[in-house]
């Protein structure tokens, strides 16, 4: 009887608790990925803005 309860507990942990942990880890990983991607896009657009501002300044100087 005790063995059956231990086995049932292990099976419940494997099929009920562990998938929830994996889902949480998965969603945390997705959230971290999108946060990093957002930061990279913001940095990329900042670089583009700086480039165009430099080009505009050069064009203004030549006029």
XYZ file of C-alpha atoms in Angstrom:
63
model
C 0.000 0.000 0.000
C 2.772 2.442 0.895
C 4.584 1.601 -2.337
C 1.416 2.304 -4.336
C 1.019 5.709 -2.660
C 4.649 6.586 -3.351
C 4.294 5.506 -6.962
C 1.044 7.461 -7.298
C 2.701 10.526 -5.827
C 5.624 10.245 -8.249
C 3.273 9.840 -11.208
C 1.173 12.814 -10.092
C 4.317 14.903 -9.709
C 5.519 13.906 -13.155
C 2.227 14.473 -14.972
C 0.741 17.384 -13.003
C 3.404 19.429 -11.267
C 6.367 19.090 -13.631
C 4.485 20.279 -16.756
C 3.428 23.416 -14.863
C 7.051 24.074 -13.919
C 8.083 23.571 -17.522
C 5.341 25.936 -18.698
C 6.522 28.599 -16.272
C 10.133 28.167 -17.400
C 9.014 28.268 -21.029
C 7.019 31.464 -20.570
C 9.872 33.053 -18.616
C 12.268 32.153 -21.434
C 9.875 33.606 -24.025
C 9.471 36.785 -21.978
C 13.241 37.135 -21.615
C 13.720 36.588 -25.357
C 11.173 39.263 -26.268
C 12.678 41.686 -23.751
C 16.119 41.215 -25.291
C 14.709 41.491 -28.816
C 12.910 44.716 -27.899
C 16.112 46.156 -26.438
C 18.058 45.214 -29.572
C 15.438 46.848 -31.831
C 15.466 50.020 -29.750
C 19.270 50.141 -29.918
C 19.161 49.500 -33.663
C 16.676 52.328 -34.244
C 18.780 54.621 -32.058
C 21.808 53.859 -34.225
C 19.795 54.570 -37.374
C 18.565 57.853 -35.910
C 22.120 58.861 -34.970
C 23.350 57.990 -38.476
C 20.671 60.088 -40.155
C 21.284 62.993 -37.790
C 24.998 62.904 -38.683
C 24.168 62.813 -42.388
C 21.763 65.750 -42.005
C 24.440 67.729 -40.169
C 26.944 67.011 -42.969
C 24.441 68.072 -45.600
C 23.672 71.262 -43.664
C 27.386 72.069 -43.534
C 27.782 71.671 -47.282
C 24.833 73.936 -48.081
